[in-house]
PDB file of C-alpha atoms in Angstrom:
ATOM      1  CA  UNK A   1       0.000   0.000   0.000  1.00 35.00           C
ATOM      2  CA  UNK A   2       1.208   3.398  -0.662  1.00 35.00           C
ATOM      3  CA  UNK A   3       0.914   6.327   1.326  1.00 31.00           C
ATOM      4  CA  UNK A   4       1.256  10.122   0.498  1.00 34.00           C
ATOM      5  CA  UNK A   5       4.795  11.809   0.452  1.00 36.00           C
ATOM      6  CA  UNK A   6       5.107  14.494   3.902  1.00 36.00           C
ATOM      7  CA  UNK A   7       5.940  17.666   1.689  1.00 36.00           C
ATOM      8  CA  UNK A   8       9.228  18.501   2.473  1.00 43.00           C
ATOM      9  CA  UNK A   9       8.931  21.552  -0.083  1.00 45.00           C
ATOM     10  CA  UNK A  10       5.374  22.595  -0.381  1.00 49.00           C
ATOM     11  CA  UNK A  11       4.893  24.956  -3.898  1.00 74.00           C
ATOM     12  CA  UNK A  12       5.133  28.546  -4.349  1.00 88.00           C
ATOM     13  CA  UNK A  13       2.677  30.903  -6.418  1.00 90.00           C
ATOM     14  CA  UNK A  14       4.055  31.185  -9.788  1.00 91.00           C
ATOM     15  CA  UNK A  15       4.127  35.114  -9.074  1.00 93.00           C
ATOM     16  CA  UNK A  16       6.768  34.739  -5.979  1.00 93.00           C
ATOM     17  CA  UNK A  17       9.222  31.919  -8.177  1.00 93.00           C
ATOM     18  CA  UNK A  18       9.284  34.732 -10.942  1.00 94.00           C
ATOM     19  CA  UNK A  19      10.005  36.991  -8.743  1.00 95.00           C
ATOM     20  CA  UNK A  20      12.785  35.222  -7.239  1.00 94.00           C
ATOM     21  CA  UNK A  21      13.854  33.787 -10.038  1.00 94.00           C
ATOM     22  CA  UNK A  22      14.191  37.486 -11.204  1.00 95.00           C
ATOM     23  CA  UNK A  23      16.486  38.738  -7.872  1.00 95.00           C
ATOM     24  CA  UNK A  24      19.309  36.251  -9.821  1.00 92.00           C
ATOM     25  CA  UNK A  25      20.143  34.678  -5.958  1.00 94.00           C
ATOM     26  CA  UNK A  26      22.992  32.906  -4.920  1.00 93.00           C
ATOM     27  CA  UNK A  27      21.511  29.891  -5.199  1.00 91.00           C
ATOM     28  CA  UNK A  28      17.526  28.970  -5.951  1.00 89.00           C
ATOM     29  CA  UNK A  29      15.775  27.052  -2.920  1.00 91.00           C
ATOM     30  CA  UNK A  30      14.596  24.174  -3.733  1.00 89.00           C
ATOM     31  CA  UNK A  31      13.571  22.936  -0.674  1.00 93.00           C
ATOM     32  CA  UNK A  32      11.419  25.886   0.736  1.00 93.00           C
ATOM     33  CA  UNK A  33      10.967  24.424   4.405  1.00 91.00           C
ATOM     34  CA  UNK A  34      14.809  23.481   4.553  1.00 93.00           C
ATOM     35  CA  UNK A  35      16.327  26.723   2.058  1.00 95.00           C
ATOM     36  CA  UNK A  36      14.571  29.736   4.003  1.00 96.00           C
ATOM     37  CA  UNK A  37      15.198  28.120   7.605  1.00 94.00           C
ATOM     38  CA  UNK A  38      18.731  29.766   8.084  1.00 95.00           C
ATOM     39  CA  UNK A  39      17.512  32.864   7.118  1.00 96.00           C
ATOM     40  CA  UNK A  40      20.509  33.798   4.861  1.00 96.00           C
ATOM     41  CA  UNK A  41      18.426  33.866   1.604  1.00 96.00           C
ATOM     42  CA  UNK A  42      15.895  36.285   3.402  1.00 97.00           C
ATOM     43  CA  UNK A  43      18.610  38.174   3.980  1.00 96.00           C
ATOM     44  CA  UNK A  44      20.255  38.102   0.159  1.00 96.00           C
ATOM     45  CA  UNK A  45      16.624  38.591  -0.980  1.00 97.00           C
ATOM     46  CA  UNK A  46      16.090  42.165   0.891  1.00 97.00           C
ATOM     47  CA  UNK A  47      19.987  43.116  -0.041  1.00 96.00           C
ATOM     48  CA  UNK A  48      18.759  43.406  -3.601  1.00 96.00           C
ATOM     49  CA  UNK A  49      16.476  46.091  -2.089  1.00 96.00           C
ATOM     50  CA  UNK A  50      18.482  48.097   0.970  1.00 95.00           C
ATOM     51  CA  UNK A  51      21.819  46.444   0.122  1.00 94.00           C
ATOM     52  CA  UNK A  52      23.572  48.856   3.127  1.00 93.00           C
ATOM     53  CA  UNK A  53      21.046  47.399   5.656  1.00 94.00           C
ATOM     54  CA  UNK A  54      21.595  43.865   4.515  1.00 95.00           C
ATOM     55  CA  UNK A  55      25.296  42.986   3.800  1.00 93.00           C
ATOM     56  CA  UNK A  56      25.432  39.566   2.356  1.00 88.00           C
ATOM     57  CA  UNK A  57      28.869  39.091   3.669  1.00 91.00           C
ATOM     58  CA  UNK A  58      27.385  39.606   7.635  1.00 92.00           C
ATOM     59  CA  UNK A  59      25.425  36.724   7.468  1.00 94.00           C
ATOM     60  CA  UNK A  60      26.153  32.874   7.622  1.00 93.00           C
ATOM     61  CA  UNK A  61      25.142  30.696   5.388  1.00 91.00           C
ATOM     62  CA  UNK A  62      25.014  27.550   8.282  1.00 91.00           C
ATOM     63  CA  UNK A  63      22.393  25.837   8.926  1.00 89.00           C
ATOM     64  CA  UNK A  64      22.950  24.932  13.206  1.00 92.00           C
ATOM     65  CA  UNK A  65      20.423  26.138  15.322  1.00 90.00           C
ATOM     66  CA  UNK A  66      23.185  29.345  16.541  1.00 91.00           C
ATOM     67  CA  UNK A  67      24.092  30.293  13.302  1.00 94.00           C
ATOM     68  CA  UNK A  68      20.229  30.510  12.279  1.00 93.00           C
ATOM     69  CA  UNK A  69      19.552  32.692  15.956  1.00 93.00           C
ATOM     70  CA  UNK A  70      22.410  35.216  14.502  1.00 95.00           C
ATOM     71  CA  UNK A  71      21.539  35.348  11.119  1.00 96.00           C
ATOM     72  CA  UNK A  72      17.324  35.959  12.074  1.00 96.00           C
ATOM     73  CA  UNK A  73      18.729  38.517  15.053  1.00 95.00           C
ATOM     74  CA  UNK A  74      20.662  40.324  12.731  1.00 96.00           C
ATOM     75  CA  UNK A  75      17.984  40.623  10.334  1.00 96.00           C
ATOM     76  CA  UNK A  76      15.177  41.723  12.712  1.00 96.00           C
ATOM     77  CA  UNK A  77      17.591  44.369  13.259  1.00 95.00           C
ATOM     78  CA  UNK A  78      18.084  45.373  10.029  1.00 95.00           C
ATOM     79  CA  UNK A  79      14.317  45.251   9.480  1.00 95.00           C
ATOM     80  CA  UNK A  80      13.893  47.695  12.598  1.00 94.00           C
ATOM     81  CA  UNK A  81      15.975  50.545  10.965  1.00 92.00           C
ATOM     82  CA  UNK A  82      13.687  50.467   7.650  1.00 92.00           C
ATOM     83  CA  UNK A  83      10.283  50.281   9.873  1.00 94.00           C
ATOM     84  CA  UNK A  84       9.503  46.961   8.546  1.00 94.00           C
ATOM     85  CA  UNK A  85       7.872  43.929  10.427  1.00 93.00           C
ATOM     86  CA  UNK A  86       8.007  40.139   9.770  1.00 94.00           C
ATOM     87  CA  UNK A  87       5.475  38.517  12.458  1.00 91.00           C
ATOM     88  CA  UNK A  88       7.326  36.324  15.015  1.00 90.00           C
ATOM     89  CA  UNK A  89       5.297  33.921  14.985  1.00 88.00           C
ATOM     90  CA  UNK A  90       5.618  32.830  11.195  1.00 91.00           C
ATOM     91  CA  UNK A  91       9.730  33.774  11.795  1.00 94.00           C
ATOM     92  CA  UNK A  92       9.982  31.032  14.413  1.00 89.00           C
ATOM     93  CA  UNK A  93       7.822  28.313  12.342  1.00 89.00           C
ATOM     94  CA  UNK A  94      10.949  28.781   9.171  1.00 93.00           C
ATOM     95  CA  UNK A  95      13.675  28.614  12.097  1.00 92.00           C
ATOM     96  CA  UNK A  96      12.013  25.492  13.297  1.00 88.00           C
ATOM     97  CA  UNK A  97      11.476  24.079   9.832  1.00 87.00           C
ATOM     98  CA  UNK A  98       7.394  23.824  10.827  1.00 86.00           C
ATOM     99  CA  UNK A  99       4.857  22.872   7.823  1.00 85.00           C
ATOM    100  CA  UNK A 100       3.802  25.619   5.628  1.00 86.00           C
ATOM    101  CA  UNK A 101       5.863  28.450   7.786  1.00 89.00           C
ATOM    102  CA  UNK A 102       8.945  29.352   5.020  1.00 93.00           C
ATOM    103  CA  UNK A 103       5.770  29.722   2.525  1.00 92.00           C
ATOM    104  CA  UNK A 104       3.856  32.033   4.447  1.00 91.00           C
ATOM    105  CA  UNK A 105       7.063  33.855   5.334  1.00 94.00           C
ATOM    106  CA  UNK A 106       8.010  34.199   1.658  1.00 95.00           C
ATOM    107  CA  UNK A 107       4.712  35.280   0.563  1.00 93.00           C
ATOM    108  CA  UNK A 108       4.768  38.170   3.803  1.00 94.00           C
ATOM    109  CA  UNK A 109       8.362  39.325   2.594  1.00 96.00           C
ATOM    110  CA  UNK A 110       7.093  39.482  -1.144  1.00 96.00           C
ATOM    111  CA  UNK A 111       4.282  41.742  -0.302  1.00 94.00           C
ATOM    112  CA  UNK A 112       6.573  43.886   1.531  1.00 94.00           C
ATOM    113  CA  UNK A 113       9.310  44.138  -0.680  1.00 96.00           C
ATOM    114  CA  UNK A 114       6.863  44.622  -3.892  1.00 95.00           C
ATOM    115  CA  UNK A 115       3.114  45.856  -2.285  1.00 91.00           C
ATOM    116  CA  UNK A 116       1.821  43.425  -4.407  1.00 90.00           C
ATOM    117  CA  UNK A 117      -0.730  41.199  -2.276  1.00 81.00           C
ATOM    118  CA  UNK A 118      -0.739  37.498  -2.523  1.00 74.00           C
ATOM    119  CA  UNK A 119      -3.713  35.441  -0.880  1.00 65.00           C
ATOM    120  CA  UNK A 120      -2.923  33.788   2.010  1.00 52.00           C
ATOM    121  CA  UNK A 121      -0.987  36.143   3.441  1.00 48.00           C
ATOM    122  CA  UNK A 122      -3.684  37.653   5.193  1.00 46.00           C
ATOM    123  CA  UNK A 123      -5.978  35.279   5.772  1.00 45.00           C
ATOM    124  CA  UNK A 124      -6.485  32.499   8.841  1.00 42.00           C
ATOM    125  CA  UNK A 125      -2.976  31.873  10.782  1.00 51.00           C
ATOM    126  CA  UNK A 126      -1.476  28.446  10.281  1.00 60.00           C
ATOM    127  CA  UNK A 127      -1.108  26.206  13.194  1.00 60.00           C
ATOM    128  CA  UNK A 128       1.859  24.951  11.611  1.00 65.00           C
ATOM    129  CA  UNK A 129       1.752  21.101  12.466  1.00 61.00           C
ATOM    130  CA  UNK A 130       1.305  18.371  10.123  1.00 52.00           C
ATOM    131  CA  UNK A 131      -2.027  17.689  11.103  1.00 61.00           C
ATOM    132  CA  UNK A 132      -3.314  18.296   7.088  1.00 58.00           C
ATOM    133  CA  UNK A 133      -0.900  15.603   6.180  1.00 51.00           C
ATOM    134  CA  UNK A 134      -2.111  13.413   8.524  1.00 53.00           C
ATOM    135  CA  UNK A 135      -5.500  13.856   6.825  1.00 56.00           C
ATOM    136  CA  UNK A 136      -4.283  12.334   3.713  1.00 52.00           C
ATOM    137  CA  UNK A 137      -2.998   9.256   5.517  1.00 50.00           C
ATOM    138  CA  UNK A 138      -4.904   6.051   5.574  1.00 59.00           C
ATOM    139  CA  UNK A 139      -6.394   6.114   9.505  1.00 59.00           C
ATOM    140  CA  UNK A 140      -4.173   3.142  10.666  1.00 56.00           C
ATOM    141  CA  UNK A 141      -1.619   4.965   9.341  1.00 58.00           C
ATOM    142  CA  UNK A 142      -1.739   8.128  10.974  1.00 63.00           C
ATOM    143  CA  UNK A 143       0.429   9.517  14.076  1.00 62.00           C
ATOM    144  CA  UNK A 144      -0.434   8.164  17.594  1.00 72.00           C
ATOM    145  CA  UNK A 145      -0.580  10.567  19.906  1.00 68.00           C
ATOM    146  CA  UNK A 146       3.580  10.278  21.234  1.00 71.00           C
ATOM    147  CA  UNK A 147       4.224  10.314  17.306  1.00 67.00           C
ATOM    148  CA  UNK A 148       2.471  13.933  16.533  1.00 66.00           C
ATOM    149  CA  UNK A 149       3.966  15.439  19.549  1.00 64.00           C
ATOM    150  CA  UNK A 150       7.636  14.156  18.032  1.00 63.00           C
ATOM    151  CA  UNK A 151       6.815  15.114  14.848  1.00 67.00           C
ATOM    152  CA  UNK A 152       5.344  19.282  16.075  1.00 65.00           C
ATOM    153  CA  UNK A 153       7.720  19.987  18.483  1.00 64.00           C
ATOM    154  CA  UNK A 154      10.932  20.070  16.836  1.00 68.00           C
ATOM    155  CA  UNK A 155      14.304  19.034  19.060  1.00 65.00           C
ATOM    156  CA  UNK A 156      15.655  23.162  17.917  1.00 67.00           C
ATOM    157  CA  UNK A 157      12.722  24.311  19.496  1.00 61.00           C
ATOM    158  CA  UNK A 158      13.584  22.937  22.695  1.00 62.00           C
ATOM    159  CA  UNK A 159      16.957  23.600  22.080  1.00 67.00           C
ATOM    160  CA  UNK A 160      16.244  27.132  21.644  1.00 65.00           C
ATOM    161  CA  UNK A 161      14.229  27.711  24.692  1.00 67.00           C
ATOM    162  CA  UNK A 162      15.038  24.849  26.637  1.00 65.00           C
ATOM    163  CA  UNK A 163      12.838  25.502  29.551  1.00 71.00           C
ATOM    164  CA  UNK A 164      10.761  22.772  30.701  1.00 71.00           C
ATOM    165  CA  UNK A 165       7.800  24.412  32.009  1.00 77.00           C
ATOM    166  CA  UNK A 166       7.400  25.938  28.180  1.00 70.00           C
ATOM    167  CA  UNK A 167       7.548  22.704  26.465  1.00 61.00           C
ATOM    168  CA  UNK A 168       5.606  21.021  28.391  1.00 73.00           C
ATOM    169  CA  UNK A 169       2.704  23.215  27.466  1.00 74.00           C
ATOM    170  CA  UNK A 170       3.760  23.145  23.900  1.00 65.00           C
ATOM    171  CA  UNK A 171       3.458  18.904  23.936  1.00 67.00           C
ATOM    172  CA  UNK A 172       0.030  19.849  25.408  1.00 73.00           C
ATOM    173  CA  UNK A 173      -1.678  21.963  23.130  1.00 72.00           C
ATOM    174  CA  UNK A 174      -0.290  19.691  20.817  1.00 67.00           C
ATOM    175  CA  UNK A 175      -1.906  16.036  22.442  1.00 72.00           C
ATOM    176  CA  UNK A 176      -5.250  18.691  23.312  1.00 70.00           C
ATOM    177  CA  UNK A 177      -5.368  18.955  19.483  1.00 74.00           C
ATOM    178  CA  UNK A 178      -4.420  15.692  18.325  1.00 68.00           C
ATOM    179  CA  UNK A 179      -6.929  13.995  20.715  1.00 75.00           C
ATOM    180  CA  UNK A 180      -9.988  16.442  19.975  1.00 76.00           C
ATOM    181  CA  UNK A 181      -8.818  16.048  16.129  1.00 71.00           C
ATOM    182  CA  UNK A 182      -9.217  11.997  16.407  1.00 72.00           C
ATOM    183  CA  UNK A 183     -12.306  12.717  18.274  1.00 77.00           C
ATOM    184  CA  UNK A 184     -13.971  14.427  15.960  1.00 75.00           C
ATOM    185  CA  UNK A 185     -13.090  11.866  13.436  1.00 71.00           C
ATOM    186  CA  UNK A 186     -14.628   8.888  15.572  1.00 72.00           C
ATOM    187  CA  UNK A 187     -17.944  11.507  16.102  1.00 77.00           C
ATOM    188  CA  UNK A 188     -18.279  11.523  12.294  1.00 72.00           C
ATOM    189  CA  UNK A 189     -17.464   7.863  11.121  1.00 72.00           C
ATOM    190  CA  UNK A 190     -18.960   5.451  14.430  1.00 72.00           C
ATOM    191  CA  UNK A 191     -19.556   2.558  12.827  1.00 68.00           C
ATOM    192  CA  UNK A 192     -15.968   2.938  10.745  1.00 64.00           C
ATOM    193  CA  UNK A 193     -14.050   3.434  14.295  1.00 60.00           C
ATOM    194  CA  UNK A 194     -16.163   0.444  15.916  1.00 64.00           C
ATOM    195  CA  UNK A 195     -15.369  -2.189  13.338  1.00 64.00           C
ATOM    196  CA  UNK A 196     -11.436  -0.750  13.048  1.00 58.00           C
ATOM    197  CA  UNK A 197     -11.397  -1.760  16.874  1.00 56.00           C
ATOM    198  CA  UNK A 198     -13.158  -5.270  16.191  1.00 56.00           C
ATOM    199  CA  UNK A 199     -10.519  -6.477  13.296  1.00 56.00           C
ATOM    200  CA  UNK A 200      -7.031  -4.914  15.458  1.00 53.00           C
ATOM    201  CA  UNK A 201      -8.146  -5.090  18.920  1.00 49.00           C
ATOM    202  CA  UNK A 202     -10.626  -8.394  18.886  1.00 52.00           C
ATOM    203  CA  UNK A 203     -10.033  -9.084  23.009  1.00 51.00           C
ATOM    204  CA  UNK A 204     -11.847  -5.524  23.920  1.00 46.00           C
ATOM    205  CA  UNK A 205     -15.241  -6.012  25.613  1.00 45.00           C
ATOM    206  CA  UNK A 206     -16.432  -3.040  23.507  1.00 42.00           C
ATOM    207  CA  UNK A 207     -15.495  -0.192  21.316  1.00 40.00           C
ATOM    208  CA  UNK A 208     -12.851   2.738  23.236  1.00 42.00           C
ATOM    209  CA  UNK A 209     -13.485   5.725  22.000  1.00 40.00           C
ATOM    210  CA  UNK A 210     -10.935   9.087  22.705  1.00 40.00           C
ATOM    211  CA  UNK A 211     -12.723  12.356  23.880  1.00 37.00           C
ATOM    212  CA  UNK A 212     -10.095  15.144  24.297  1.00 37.00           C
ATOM    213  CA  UNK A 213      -8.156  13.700  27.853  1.00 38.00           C
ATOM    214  CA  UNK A 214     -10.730  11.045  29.041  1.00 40.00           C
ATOM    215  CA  UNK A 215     -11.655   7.802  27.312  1.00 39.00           C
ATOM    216  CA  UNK A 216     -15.257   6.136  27.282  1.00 39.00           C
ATOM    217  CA  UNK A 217     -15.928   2.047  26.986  1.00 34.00           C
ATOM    218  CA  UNK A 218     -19.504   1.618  25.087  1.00 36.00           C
ATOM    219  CA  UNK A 219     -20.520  -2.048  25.721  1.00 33.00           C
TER     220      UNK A 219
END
């Protein structure tokens, strides 16, 4: 049986790959998630527009988790002095490599660099988890609830604010989610969930369903 590819570079509007096709960059990314997470072509990208506030030569092109915090620091800085504003949020999602974060980003720096609006950009804020993914997974297939809190809370996150307090609540809201997502998808398909659990878990005296932290036995 085959299952659908994770995206590891999700698609750009053919406006935005023109126009960085046109900026003539050091090297074309690829691999969107993986290309922007450094932040050194975001950097190259607004040289071409305030080449004294962005010196290509200031930032590195590594790709550890210090070498990204420098390169992003330098280039909030930089953003500062021109009054512009890239929304944290979306900025920590490319550092972190998080699904459909570097898109979002690029799209926000296109509009600012060229006022040209691109949808998306302003409409409902990604969660940034692989949770649409998921959905095109076969159910048996799909992350337990340990698996989707390894695969959303990336080991640089932790790295970069390695209190434990603050990633515990992170692995929260992600297991809240995960368990209200799987939930809802036992609410809509019963009878599908029922007869899963009579062909892979034959011994049970009934059918376990998951609501959000508790779980219910219906004989």
């Amino acid at each position: 049986m085959s299952y659908a590819q994770c995206p590891k570079k999700a698609g750009l509007p053919r406006e935005i790959v023109k126009w960085l096709q046109s900026l003539e960059l050091s090297f074309y990314p690829k691999n969107v998630r993986r290309d922007f997470s450094s932040g050194y072509l975001v950097a190259e990208i607004f040289s071409r527009y305030y080449p004294q506030d962005f010196p290509e030569h200031s930032y590195d092109k590594g790709t550890s988790l210090s070498a990204k915090q420098r390169n992003w620091s330098q280039i909030e800085r930089s953003l500062q002095k021109q009054n512009l504003h890239l929304r944290k949020e979306v900025v920590d999602g490319t550092i972190h490599c998080k699904p459909g974060a570097a898109e979002l980003l690029v799209k926000e720096v296109y509009t600012i660099l060229t006022n040209r609006s691109i949808w998306g950009v302003e409409g409902p804020e990604s969660d940034f988890t692989d949770q649409e993914y998921q959905k095109l997974l076969p159910t048996l297939a799909r992350s337990t609830a340990s698996k989707a809190i390894k695969n959303n809370l990336r080991i640089t996150e932790i790295m970069a604010k390695p209190d434990i307090s603050t990633n515990q609540r992170k692995a929260e809201v992600i297991l809240h989610r995960h368990l209200e997502h799987r939930a809802a998808e036992r609410a809509l398909n019963p009878v599908k969930w029922a007869n899963l659990h009579k062909q892979h878990w034959p011994g049970l005296q009934g059918d376990v369903y998951i609501y959000s932290t508790s779980t219910h036995i219906h004989y």
